[in-house]
């Protein structure tokens, strides 16, 4: 029998089981159903790289579609207003008459040309009003909003606020790296972004992770013993990307061992050990190494010092350890925050943003310093 690995360790790919997101999806559904101005309709999803933001936006989009809403998903990397405008014009439900641009003496072609030329505000406002008139609504999701231009965000915010005030069915959900980073990149983050309902993607409880691993493995036609599941769940640290990566390699270890055999394939404790080892190696190279590569030497020394000091470390203690002033270290610390290697837990205190970063730095300390001739 042929078996396919069910795990999806790829950015943006919908996982076989979406674990630990019930609160967010419930908040969102409540928002959709509670009418104009409900808090769940304006939402900010934050978390480090690999915590599952993009996938969650897709999930919310599909919930909104199930409610009959028109959905536009965009990423902030390009021209935000133009991509929203274009998508709305293309959307099936959004036809020529929807802008109420009356062209009494013009031809249909002239009307279409006029529609196509309408600016962002007209198209956006028209789409939301038309959907509301149908008893539905408009959802816009924006991924990686930290990359958007302030002017674009401000313009969207104004349009959304206007629609909310007019009791129109509009929802805006955006994802960004953690708020501390957002403040740092954008000065004080724009008020509008701050007012949205915050949903911080924190570590997923291991019991839920374990259950999802078991279900995914069983749905693929394998089964797993309890010890293997415990071990695998623990190795994920509740981090979304690691759930897929660990699951993938543990499943693969069993498959490599048993693919020539007949009968059901069991994932054993030994498969878990082997798979976890391979998953963590890949995680180090693909995620942890990438996160620190190309940083200035002082940033790297900052992170290395931190790794030897504890989970949450005072910037002042790092400065003392390195024999530098906190002022001198400040730009190097900021680089680390911008790269999502570390984050601020309270003013003057930092911690690592990505699981296993600390262990990784301790383990590869010599090798990393050698790159800087140290
Ligand atoms: N809730 C979840 N449960 C299980 N796996 C998830 C979950 N969310 C995301 N993943 C997996 O984690 C990885 C990263 O997800 P992604 O949405 O790209 O993260 P981000 O956008 O925060 O960087 C993908 O492999 C995805 O399948
Ligand atoms: Mg993403």
XYZ file of C-alpha atoms and ligand atoms in Angstrom:
402
model
C 0.000 0.000 0.000
C 1.227 3.505 -0.800
C 1.257 6.068 1.952
C 1.676 9.805 1.736
C 3.303 11.884 4.419
C 0.418 14.003 5.755
C 2.503 16.681 7.507
C 3.097 20.039 5.823
C 6.306 21.708 6.970
C 6.002 24.524 4.428
C 5.316 28.215 5.087
C 1.720 29.189 4.453
C 0.552 25.608 3.820
C -2.636 24.576 5.592
C -1.704 21.866 8.150
C -3.643 18.569 8.289
C -4.996 19.642 11.699
C -5.106 23.297 12.703
C -4.156 23.050 16.357
C -4.874 25.468 19.178
C -6.639 28.207 17.270
C -10.156 27.751 18.580
C -10.169 30.971 20.550
C -9.260 33.036 17.524
C -11.731 31.319 15.226
C -14.474 31.626 17.862
C -13.740 35.324 18.354
C -13.907 35.795 14.627
C -17.161 33.880 14.133
C -18.671 35.807 17.000
C -17.573 39.005 15.274
C -19.131 37.988 11.963
C -22.404 37.061 13.583
C -22.649 39.964 16.013
C -23.218 42.714 13.492
C -21.429 45.866 12.459
C -18.831 47.130 14.883
C -18.331 43.809 16.738
C -14.756 43.630 18.104
C -13.867 40.332 16.383
C -14.221 42.031 13.015
C -11.096 44.081 13.497
C -8.290 41.759 14.482
C -4.525 41.795 14.758
C -2.751 38.438 14.721
C 0.807 38.550 15.949
C 3.509 35.971 16.454
C 7.044 35.153 15.370
C 7.919 33.615 12.054
C 6.543 30.074 11.852
C 3.890 30.560 14.537
C 1.097 30.093 11.992
C -0.123 33.582 11.088
C -0.548 33.084 7.345
C -2.363 29.802 7.793
C -4.698 31.362 10.329
C -5.571 34.179 7.938
C -6.523 31.524 5.357
C -8.675 29.766 7.913
C -10.516 32.965 8.852
C -10.975 33.727 5.162
C -12.599 30.367 4.614
C -14.905 30.877 7.609
C -15.973 34.239 6.183
C -16.607 32.663 2.778
C -18.766 30.023 4.429
C -20.799 32.903 5.834
C -21.260 34.202 2.297
C -18.833 37.091 2.714
C -16.645 38.438 -0.048
C -12.985 37.903 0.883
C -9.832 39.567 -0.371
C -6.465 38.273 0.870
C -3.412 40.413 0.264
C 0.142 40.571 1.473
C 1.555 43.975 2.347
C 4.761 43.443 0.419
C 3.454 44.980 -2.828
C 1.233 47.958 -3.626
C -1.415 47.357 -1.017
C -4.195 49.659 -2.192
C -3.825 48.691 -5.809
C -3.900 44.966 -5.091
C -7.021 45.281 -2.948
C -8.666 47.448 -5.593
C -7.812 45.022 -8.385
C -8.998 41.977 -6.469
C -12.271 43.649 -5.653
C -12.844 44.635 -9.256
C -12.141 41.062 -10.318
C -14.288 39.436 -7.669
C -17.163 37.578 -9.159
C -19.815 39.036 -6.931
C -18.749 42.536 -7.675
C -20.367 43.644 -10.879
C -20.547 46.733 -12.960
C -23.506 48.329 -11.243
C -22.037 47.846 -7.825
C -20.352 51.219 -7.639
C -23.568 52.977 -8.452
C -21.639 54.898 -11.036
C -24.581 55.871 -13.130
C -23.744 56.216 -16.774
C -27.183 57.001 -18.156
C -26.078 57.892 -21.658
C -22.860 55.935 -21.869
C -22.349 52.475 -23.277
C -21.716 49.435 -21.109
C -18.064 49.576 -22.182
C -17.806 53.167 -21.042
C -19.363 52.157 -17.741
C -16.895 49.339 -17.320
C -13.993 51.619 -18.132
C -15.231 54.055 -15.542
C -15.548 51.286 -12.973
C -12.048 50.082 -13.702
C -10.717 53.581 -13.250
C -12.457 54.137 -9.912
C -10.066 54.777 -7.060
C -9.416 52.573 -4.063
C -11.813 54.334 -1.754
C -14.728 54.153 -4.223
C -14.192 50.492 -5.017
C -13.630 49.456 -1.407
C -16.566 51.408 -0.057
C -18.823 50.257 -2.881
C -17.945 46.600 -2.367
C -18.637 46.670 1.376
C -21.944 48.472 0.898
C -23.053 46.115 -1.811
C -22.236 43.061 0.288
C -24.015 44.581 3.300
C -27.099 45.246 1.196
C -27.117 41.523 0.408
C -27.016 40.693 4.091
C -23.347 39.606 3.847
C -20.093 41.526 4.215
C -16.533 42.154 3.077
C -13.414 40.718 4.734
C -9.946 41.959 3.873
C -6.957 40.079 5.269
C -3.505 41.641 5.129
C -0.436 39.501 5.789
C 2.890 40.949 6.987
C 1.424 44.373 7.616
C 4.713 45.569 9.093
C 5.932 45.851 5.492
C 3.089 48.134 4.407
C 3.488 51.833 3.801
C 2.010 54.020 6.534
C 0.008 55.985 4.008
C -1.623 52.863 2.624
C -2.528 51.604 6.071
C -3.910 54.982 7.027
C -6.073 55.078 3.929
C -7.476 51.609 4.594
C -8.072 52.517 8.223
C -10.022 55.610 7.254
C -12.174 53.690 4.796
C -12.865 50.945 7.342
C -13.729 53.374 10.112
C -16.110 55.182 7.826
C -17.892 51.940 6.950
C -18.128 50.868 10.585
C -19.644 54.200 11.519
C -22.234 53.623 8.787
C -23.105 50.154 10.144
C -21.691 48.369 7.115
C -20.432 44.791 7.297
C -16.686 45.166 7.033
C -13.978 43.083 8.648
C -10.244 43.650 8.567
C -7.823 41.061 9.893
C -4.102 41.578 9.632
C -1.044 39.639 10.651
C 2.265 41.002 11.781
C 5.383 40.108 13.643
C 5.092 40.738 17.407
C 3.910 44.157 18.563
C 7.181 45.078 20.202
C 8.837 44.672 16.825
C 6.083 46.658 15.165
C 6.634 49.585 17.520
C 10.280 49.421 16.825
C 9.902 49.428 13.071
C 7.116 51.977 12.842
C 7.876 54.334 15.670
C 4.789 53.986 17.820
C 2.619 51.672 15.758
C -0.297 53.391 14.159
C -3.218 53.923 16.521
C -5.607 52.105 14.300
C -3.460 48.983 14.275
C -3.258 49.137 18.037
C -7.016 49.332 18.464
C -7.645 46.042 16.700
C -8.408 43.005 18.859
C -5.015 41.445 19.592
C -4.560 37.710 19.102
C -1.062 36.702 20.090
C -0.017 33.279 18.797
C 1.697 31.768 21.780
C 2.912 28.210 22.351
C 0.165 25.636 21.742
C -0.529 23.354 24.753
C 1.339 20.065 24.311
C -1.756 17.935 25.031
C -3.405 19.468 21.968
C -0.260 19.000 19.924
C -0.079 15.338 20.941
C -3.695 14.755 20.035
C -3.243 16.367 16.628
C -0.143 14.266 15.914
C -2.045 11.116 16.822
C -5.016 12.011 14.649
C -2.857 12.974 11.677
C -0.808 9.790 11.933
C -3.921 7.627 12.224
C -5.673 9.377 9.340
C -2.665 8.557 7.160
C -3.149 4.840 7.890
C -0.344 4.514 10.474
C -0.662 4.258 14.197
C 1.619 5.507 16.957
C 2.463 4.276 20.411
C 1.962 6.522 23.426
C 5.620 7.046 24.247
C 6.377 8.111 20.675
C 3.553 10.634 20.766
C 4.652 12.073 24.111
C 8.177 12.518 22.896
C 7.199 14.042 19.566
C 4.733 16.466 21.137
C 7.289 17.637 23.633
C 9.899 18.216 20.937
C 7.629 20.700 19.146
C 7.625 23.130 22.095
C 4.085 23.980 20.937
C 5.508 25.899 17.991
C 3.391 25.554 14.845
C 6.168 25.029 12.331
C 7.827 22.416 14.538
C 4.555 20.483 14.805
C 4.736 19.920 11.068
C 8.493 19.418 10.936
C 8.650 16.929 13.803
C 5.518 15.157 12.557
C 6.990 14.924 9.085
C 10.290 13.360 10.124
C 8.819 11.043 12.737
C 6.290 9.746 10.208
C 9.068 9.403 7.652
C 11.260 7.373 10.032
C 8.472 4.823 10.455
C 7.799 4.757 6.740
C 11.473 4.217 5.835
C 11.635 1.311 8.253
C 8.385 -0.374 7.228
C 7.601 0.485 3.631
C 8.647 -2.963 2.391
C 6.544 -4.741 4.980
C 2.913 -5.765 4.826
C 0.341 -4.693 7.353
C -0.238 -1.506 9.320
C 2.755 0.676 10.117
C 3.431 1.562 13.733
C 5.367 4.667 14.737
C 7.618 3.518 17.553
C 9.598 5.255 20.234
C 12.765 4.719 18.164
C 11.121 6.315 15.111
C 10.228 9.311 17.263
C 13.794 9.663 18.509
C 15.226 9.473 15.019
C 12.598 11.762 13.491
C 12.956 14.399 16.202
C 16.709 14.474 15.706
C 16.332 15.012 11.972
C 13.603 17.611 12.415
C 15.658 19.632 14.877
C 18.713 19.516 12.630
C 16.660 20.901 9.794
C 15.121 23.483 12.107
C 18.572 24.680 13.134
C 19.776 25.094 9.593
C 16.584 26.402 8.021
C 15.329 28.658 10.796
C 17.841 29.363 13.545
C 20.915 29.694 11.351
C 19.027 31.886 8.870
C 17.811 34.141 11.664
C 21.340 35.005 12.795
C 23.179 34.929 9.486
C 24.753 38.170 8.342
C 24.244 40.019 11.636
C 26.936 42.447 12.810
C 29.437 40.952 15.208
C 28.195 42.945 18.192
C 24.630 41.695 17.666
C 25.920 38.160 17.618
C 27.951 38.743 20.773
C 24.849 40.181 22.407
C 22.822 37.067 21.550
C 25.625 34.737 22.637
C 25.960 36.520 25.982
C 22.212 36.292 26.449
C 22.198 32.575 25.729
C 24.470 31.978 28.709
C 22.443 34.034 31.146
C 18.899 32.668 31.396
C 15.447 32.808 29.807
C 14.728 36.485 30.452
C 17.767 38.720 30.686
C 18.240 42.372 31.677
C 19.879 44.452 28.964
C 21.960 46.094 31.689
C 23.402 42.692 32.695
C 24.321 41.915 29.099
C 26.020 45.297 28.834
C 27.997 44.567 31.965
C 28.992 41.127 30.726
C 30.172 42.564 27.418
C 31.860 45.567 29.037
C 29.825 48.056 26.967
C 27.201 50.655 27.765
C 23.548 49.889 27.088
C 23.492 52.938 24.807
C 26.314 51.518 22.725
C 24.545 48.158 22.475
C 21.148 49.616 21.647
C 21.397 49.549 17.821
C 22.754 45.989 17.916
C 19.920 44.913 20.163
C 17.462 46.568 17.795
C 18.877 44.582 14.886
C 18.205 41.384 16.808
C 14.632 42.441 17.524
C 14.082 43.425 13.895
C 15.291 39.996 12.781
C 12.963 38.378 15.323
C 15.808 36.688 17.121
C 14.873 38.322 20.429
C 11.976 40.325 21.819
C 11.362 42.655 24.696
C 9.374 41.195 27.623
C 9.371 44.452 29.631
C 11.367 47.662 29.257
C 15.015 46.697 29.661
C 14.426 42.938 29.490
C 14.730 40.584 26.540
C 14.181 36.942 25.685
C 14.627 34.751 22.611
C 11.675 34.764 20.178
C 12.168 31.362 18.567
C 12.224 28.074 20.469
C 15.615 26.361 20.771
C 17.499 29.512 19.767
C 19.180 29.620 23.139
C 20.297 25.968 23.009
C 21.431 26.457 19.421
C 23.646 29.419 20.333
C 25.196 27.578 23.259
C 25.880 24.558 21.054
C 27.370 26.430 18.094
C 29.041 29.265 19.964
C 32.594 28.531 18.821
C 31.612 27.947 15.221
C 29.587 31.178 15.093
C 32.341 33.314 16.648
C 34.875 31.833 14.256
C 33.017 33.496 11.390
C 33.965 36.823 12.889
C 37.564 35.836 13.341
C 37.100 35.490 17.095
N -2.370 25.883 14.159
C -1.471 25.100 13.537
N -1.377 23.782 13.811
C -0.471 23.009 13.195
N 0.391 23.457 12.269
C 0.351 24.745 11.943
C -0.576 25.639 12.554
N -0.388 26.864 12.058
C 0.602 26.759 11.159
N 1.065 25.496 11.075
C 2.191 25.051 10.240
O 3.314 25.860 10.619
C 4.064 26.298 9.508
C 4.154 27.814 9.496
O 2.872 28.390 9.287
P 2.723 29.868 8.689
O 1.281 30.184 8.677
O 3.456 29.963 7.396
O 3.480 30.741 9.815
P 3.829 32.300 9.810
O 2.976 32.953 8.759
O 3.527 32.782 11.183
O 5.303 32.397 9.517
C 3.392 25.657 8.291
O 4.098 24.476 7.998
C 1.977 25.338 8.758
O 1.445 24.207 8.099
Mg 3.533 34.051 7.080
